[in-house]
PDB file of C-alpha atoms in Angstrom:
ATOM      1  CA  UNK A   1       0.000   0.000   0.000  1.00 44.00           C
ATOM      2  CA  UNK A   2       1.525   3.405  -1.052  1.00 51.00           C
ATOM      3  CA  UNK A   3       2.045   6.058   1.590  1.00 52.00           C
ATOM      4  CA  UNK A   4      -0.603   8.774   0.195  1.00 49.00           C
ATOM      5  CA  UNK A   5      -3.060   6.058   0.026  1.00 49.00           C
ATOM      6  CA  UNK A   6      -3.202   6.342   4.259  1.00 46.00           C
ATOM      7  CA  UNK A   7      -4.882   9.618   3.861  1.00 47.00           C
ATOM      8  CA  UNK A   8      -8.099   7.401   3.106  1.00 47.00           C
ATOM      9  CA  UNK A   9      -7.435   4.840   5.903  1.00 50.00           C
ATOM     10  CA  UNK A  10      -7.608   6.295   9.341  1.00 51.00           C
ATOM     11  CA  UNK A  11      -6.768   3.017  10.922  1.00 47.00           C
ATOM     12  CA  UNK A  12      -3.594   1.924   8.980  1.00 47.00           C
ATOM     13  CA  UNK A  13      -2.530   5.749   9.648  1.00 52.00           C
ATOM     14  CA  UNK A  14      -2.827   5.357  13.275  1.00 50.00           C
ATOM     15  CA  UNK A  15      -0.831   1.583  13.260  1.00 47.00           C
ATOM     16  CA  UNK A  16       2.158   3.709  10.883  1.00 49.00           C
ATOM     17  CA  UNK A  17       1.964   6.541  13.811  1.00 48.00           C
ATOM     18  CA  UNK A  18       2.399   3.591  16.626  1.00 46.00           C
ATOM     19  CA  UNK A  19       4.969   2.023  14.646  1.00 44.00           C
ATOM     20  CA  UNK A  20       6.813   5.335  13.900  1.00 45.00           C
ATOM     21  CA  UNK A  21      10.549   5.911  15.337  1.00 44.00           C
ATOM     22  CA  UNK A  22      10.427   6.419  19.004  1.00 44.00           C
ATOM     23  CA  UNK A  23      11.701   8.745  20.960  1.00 46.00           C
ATOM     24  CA  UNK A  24      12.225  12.608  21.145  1.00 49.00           C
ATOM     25  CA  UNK A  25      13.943  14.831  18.428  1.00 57.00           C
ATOM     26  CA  UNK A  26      17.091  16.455  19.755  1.00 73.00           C
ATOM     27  CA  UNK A  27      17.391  20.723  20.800  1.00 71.00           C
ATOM     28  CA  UNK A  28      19.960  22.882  19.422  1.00 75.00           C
ATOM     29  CA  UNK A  29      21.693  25.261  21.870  1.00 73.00           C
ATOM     30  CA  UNK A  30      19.310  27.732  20.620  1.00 79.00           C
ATOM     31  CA  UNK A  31      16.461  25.886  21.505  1.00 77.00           C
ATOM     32  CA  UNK A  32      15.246  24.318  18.157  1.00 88.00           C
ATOM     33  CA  UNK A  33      14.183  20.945  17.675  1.00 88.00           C
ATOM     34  CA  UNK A  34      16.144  19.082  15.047  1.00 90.00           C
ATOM     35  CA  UNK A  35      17.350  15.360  13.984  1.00 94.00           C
ATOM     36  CA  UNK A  36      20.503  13.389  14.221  1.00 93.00           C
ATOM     37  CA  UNK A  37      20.288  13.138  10.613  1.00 95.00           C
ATOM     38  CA  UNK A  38      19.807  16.949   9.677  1.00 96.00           C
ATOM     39  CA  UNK A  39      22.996  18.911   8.180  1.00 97.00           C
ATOM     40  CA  UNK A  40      24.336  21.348  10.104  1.00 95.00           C
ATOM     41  CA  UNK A  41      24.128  24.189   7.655  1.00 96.00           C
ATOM     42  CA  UNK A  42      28.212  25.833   6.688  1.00 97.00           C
ATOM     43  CA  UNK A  43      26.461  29.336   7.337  1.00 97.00           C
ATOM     44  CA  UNK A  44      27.156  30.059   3.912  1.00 98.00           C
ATOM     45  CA  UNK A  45      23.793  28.771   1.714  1.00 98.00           C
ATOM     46  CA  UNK A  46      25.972  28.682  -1.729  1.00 98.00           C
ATOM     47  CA  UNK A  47      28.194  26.237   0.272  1.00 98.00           C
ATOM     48  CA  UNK A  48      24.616  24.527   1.971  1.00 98.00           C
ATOM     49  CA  UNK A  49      24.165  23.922  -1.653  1.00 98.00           C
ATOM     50  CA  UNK A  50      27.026  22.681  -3.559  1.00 98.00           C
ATOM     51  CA  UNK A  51      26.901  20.332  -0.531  1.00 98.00           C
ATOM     52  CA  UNK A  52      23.130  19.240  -1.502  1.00 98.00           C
ATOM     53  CA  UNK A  53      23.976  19.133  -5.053  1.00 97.00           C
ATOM     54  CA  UNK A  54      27.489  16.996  -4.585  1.00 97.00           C
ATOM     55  CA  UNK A  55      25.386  14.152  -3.172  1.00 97.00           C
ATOM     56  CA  UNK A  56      22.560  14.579  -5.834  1.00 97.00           C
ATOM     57  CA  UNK A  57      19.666  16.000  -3.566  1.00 98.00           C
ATOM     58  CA  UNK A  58      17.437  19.218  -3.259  1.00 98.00           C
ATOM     59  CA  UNK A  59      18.816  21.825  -0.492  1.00 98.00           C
ATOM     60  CA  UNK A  60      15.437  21.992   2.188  1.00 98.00           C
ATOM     61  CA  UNK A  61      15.634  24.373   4.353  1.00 98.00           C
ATOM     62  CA  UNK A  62      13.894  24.118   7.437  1.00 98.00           C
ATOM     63  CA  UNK A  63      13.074  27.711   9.246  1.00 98.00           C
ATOM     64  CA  UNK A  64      11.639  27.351  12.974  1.00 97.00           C
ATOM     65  CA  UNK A  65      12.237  29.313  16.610  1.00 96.00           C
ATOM     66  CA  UNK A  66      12.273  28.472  19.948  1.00 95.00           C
ATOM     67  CA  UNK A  67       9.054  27.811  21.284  1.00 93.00           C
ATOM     68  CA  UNK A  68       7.080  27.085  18.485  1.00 95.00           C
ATOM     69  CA  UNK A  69       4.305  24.286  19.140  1.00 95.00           C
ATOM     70  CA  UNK A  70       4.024  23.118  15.013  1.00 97.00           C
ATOM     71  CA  UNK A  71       7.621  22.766  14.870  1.00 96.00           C
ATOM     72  CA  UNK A  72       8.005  20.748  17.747  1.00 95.00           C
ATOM     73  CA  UNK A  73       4.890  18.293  16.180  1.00 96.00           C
ATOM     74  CA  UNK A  74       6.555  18.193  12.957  1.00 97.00           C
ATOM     75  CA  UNK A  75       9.305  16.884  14.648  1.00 96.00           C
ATOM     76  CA  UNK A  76       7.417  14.398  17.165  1.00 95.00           C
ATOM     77  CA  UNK A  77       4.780  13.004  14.498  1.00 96.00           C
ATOM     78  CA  UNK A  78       6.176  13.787  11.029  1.00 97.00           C
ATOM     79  CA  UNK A  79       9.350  13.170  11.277  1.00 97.00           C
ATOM     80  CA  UNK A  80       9.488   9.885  13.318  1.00 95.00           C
ATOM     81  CA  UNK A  81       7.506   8.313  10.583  1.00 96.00           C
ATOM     82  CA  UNK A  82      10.197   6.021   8.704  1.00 96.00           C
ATOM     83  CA  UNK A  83       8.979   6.195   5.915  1.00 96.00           C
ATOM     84  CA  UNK A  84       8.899  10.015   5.314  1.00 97.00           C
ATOM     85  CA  UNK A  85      12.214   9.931   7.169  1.00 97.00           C
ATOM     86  CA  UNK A  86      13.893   7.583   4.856  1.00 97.00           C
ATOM     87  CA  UNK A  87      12.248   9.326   2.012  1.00 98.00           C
ATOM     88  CA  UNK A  88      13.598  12.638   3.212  1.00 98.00           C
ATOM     89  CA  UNK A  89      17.168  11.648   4.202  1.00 97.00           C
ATOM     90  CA  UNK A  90      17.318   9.762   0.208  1.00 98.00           C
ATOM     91  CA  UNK A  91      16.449  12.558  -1.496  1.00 98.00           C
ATOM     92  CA  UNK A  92      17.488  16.186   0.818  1.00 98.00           C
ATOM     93  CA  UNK A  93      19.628  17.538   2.399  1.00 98.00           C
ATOM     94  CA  UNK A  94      17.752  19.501   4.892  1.00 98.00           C
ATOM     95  CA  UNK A  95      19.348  22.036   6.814  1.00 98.00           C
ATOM     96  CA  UNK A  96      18.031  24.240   9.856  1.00 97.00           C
ATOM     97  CA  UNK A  97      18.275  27.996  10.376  1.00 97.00           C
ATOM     98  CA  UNK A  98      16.785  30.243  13.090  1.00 97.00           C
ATOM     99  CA  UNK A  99      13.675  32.542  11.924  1.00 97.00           C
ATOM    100  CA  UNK A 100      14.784  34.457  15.228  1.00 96.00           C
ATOM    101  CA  UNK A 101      18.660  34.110  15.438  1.00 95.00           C
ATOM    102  CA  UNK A 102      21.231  36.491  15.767  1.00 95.00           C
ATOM    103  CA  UNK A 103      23.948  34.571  13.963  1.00 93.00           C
ATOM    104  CA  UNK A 104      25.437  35.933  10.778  1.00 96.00           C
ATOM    105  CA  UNK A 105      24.781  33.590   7.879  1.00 97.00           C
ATOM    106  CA  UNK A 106      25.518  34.289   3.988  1.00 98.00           C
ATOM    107  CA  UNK A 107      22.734  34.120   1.287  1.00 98.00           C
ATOM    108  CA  UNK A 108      23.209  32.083  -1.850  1.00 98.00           C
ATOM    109  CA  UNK A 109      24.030  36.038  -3.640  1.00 97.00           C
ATOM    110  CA  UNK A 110      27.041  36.604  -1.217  1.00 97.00           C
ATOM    111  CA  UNK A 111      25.369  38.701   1.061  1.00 98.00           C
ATOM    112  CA  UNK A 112      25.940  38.605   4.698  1.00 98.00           C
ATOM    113  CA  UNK A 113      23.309  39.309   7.496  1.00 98.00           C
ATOM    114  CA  UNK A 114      21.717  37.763  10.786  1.00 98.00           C
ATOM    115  CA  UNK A 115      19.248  35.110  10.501  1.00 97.00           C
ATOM    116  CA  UNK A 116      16.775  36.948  11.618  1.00 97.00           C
ATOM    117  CA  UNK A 117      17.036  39.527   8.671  1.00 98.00           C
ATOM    118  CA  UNK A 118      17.602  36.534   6.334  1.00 98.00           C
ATOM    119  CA  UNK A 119      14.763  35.079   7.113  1.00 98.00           C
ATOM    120  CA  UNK A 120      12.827  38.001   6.357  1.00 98.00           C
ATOM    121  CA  UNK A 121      14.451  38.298   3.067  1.00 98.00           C
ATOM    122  CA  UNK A 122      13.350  35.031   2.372  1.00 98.00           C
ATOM    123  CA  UNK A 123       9.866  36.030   2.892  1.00 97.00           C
ATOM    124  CA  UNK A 124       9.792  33.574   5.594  1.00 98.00           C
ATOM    125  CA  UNK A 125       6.826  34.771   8.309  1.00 96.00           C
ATOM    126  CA  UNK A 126       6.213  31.867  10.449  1.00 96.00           C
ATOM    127  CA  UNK A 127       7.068  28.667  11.643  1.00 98.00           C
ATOM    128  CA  UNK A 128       7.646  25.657  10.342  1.00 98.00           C
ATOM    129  CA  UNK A 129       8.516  27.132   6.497  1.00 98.00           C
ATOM    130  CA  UNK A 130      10.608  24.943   4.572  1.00 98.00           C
ATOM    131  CA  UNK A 131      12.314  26.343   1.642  1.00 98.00           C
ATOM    132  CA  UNK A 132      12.966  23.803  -1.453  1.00 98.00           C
ATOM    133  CA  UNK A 133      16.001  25.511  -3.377  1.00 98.00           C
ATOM    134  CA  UNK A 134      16.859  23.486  -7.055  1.00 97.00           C
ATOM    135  CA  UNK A 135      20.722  23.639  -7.594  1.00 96.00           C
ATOM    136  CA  UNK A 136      20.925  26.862  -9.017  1.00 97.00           C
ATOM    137  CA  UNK A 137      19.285  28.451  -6.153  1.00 97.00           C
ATOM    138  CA  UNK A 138      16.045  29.020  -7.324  1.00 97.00           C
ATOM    139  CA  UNK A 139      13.250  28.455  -4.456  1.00 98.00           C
ATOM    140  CA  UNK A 140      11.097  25.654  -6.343  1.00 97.00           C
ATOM    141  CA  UNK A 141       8.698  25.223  -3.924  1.00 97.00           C
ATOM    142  CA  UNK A 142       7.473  25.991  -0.106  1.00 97.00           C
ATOM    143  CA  UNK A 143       6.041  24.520   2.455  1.00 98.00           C
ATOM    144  CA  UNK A 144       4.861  27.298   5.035  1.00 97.00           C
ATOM    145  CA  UNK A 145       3.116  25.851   8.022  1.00 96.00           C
ATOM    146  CA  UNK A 146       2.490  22.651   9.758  1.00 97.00           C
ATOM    147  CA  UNK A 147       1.042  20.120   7.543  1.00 96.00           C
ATOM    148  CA  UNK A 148      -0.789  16.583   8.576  1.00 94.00           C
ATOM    149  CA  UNK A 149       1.763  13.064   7.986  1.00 95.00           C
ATOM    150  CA  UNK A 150       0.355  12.237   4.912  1.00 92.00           C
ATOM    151  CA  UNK A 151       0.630  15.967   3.413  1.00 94.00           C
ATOM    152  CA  UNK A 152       4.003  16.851   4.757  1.00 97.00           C
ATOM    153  CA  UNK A 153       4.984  13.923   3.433  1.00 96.00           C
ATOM    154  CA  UNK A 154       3.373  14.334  -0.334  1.00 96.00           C
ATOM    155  CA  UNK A 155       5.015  17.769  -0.720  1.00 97.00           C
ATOM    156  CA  UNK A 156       8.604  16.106  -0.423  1.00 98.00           C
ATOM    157  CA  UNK A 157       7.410  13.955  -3.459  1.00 97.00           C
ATOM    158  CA  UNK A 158       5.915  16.598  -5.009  1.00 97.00           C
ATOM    159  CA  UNK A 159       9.650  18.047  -5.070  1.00 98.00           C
ATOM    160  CA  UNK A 160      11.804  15.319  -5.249  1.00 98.00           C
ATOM    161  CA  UNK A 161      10.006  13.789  -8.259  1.00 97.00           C
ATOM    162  CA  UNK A 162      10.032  17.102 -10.167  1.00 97.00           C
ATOM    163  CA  UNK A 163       6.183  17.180 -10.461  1.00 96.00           C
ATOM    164  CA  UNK A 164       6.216  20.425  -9.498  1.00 96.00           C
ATOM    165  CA  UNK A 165       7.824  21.592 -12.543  1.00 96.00           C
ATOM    166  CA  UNK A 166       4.405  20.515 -14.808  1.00 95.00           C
ATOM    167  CA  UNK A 167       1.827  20.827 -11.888  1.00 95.00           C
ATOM    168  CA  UNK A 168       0.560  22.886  -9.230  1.00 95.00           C
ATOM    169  CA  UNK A 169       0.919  21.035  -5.812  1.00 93.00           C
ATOM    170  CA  UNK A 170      -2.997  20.805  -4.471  1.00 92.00           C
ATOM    171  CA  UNK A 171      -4.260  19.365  -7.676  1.00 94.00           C
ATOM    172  CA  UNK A 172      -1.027  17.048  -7.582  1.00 95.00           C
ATOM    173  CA  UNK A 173      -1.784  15.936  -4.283  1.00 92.00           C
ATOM    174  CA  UNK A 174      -5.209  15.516  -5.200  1.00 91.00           C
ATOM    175  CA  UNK A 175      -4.396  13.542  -8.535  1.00 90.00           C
ATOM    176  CA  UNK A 176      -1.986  11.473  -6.708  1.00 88.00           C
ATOM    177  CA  UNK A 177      -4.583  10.308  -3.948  1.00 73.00           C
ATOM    178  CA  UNK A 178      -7.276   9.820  -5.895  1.00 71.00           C
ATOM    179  CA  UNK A 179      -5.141   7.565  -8.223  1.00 71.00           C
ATOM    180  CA  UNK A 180      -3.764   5.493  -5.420  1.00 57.00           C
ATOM    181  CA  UNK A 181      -7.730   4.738  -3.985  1.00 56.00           C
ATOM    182  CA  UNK A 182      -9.240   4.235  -7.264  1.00 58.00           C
ATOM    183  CA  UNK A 183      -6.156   1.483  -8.245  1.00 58.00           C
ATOM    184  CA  UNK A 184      -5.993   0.303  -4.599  1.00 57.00           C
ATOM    185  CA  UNK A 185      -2.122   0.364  -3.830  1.00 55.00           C
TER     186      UNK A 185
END
């Protein structure tokens, strides 16, 4: 049974949630949640990039701040699903900035500035918002918010299997659910 084909069965979602990865996602020393498995970004996102691209996989950036409720459930229900775990660590190489951090980091033009300021630049205003940046930079998709399991999980193939280059991603997601229920896998 495909993954997006949960979204229809409550039950089998519920058994993939109890069967998820235990245990609680790590803290920065800034107070973010993150993975073991996340990137620790240069502080340079041309260098976050070339890094992505060397190992064949789409820079995601993952914006958050301290004390954000959505962030920390992305973390505890999204992302201790295998599956979208797996799929994730294949196919990104996610990296995770501070929407409220004081740190200088470098854009992908060269240009140096705090987090904070970066992430405004980035047109980033609220947590979770992760940024999907092709190899030349270009932001080729967004996902701003907390999504459900079975959404969060749809948008990374969305990305990753370049349908967003001849499709919009809600009629995608739509398309690719229906298709899995009406052929049963």
């Amino acid at each position: 049974m495909s993954f997006t084909r949960l979204l229809f069965s409550p039950l089998l979602f519920a058994l993939l949630l109890l069967t998820s990865t235990p245990g609680w996602s790590e803290q920065t020393a800034d107070g973010l949640h993150t993975e073991a498995w996340f990137n620790r970004s240069s502080g340079d996102l041309s260098r976050d990039l070339e890094s992505a691209s060397a190992e064949g996989k789409i820079l995601a950036i993952f914006w958050e701040q301290p004390g954000c409720h959505f962030c920390e459930q992305m973390h505890e229900v999204n992302l201790k699903i295998e599956e979208t775990a797996h799929y994730i660590r294949e196919n990104f190489y996610p990296v995770l900035l501070n929407m409220r951090g004081k740190g200088a980091i470098t854009d992908f033009d060269g240009t140096s500035m705090s987090e904070t300021k970066l992430a405004r630049h980035h047109r980033v205003a609220g947590t979770p918002t992760i940024e999907f940046r092709n190899s030349e930079a270009k932001e080729i998709s967004r996902l701003p918010g907390y999504a459900q399991p079975v959404i969060f999980h749809g948008v990374f193939e969305f990305v990753a299997t370049g349908a967003y280059e001849n499709a919009d991603l809600v009629p995608w997601l739509k398309e690719t659910y229906l298709k899995d229920r009406k052929t049963g896998s």
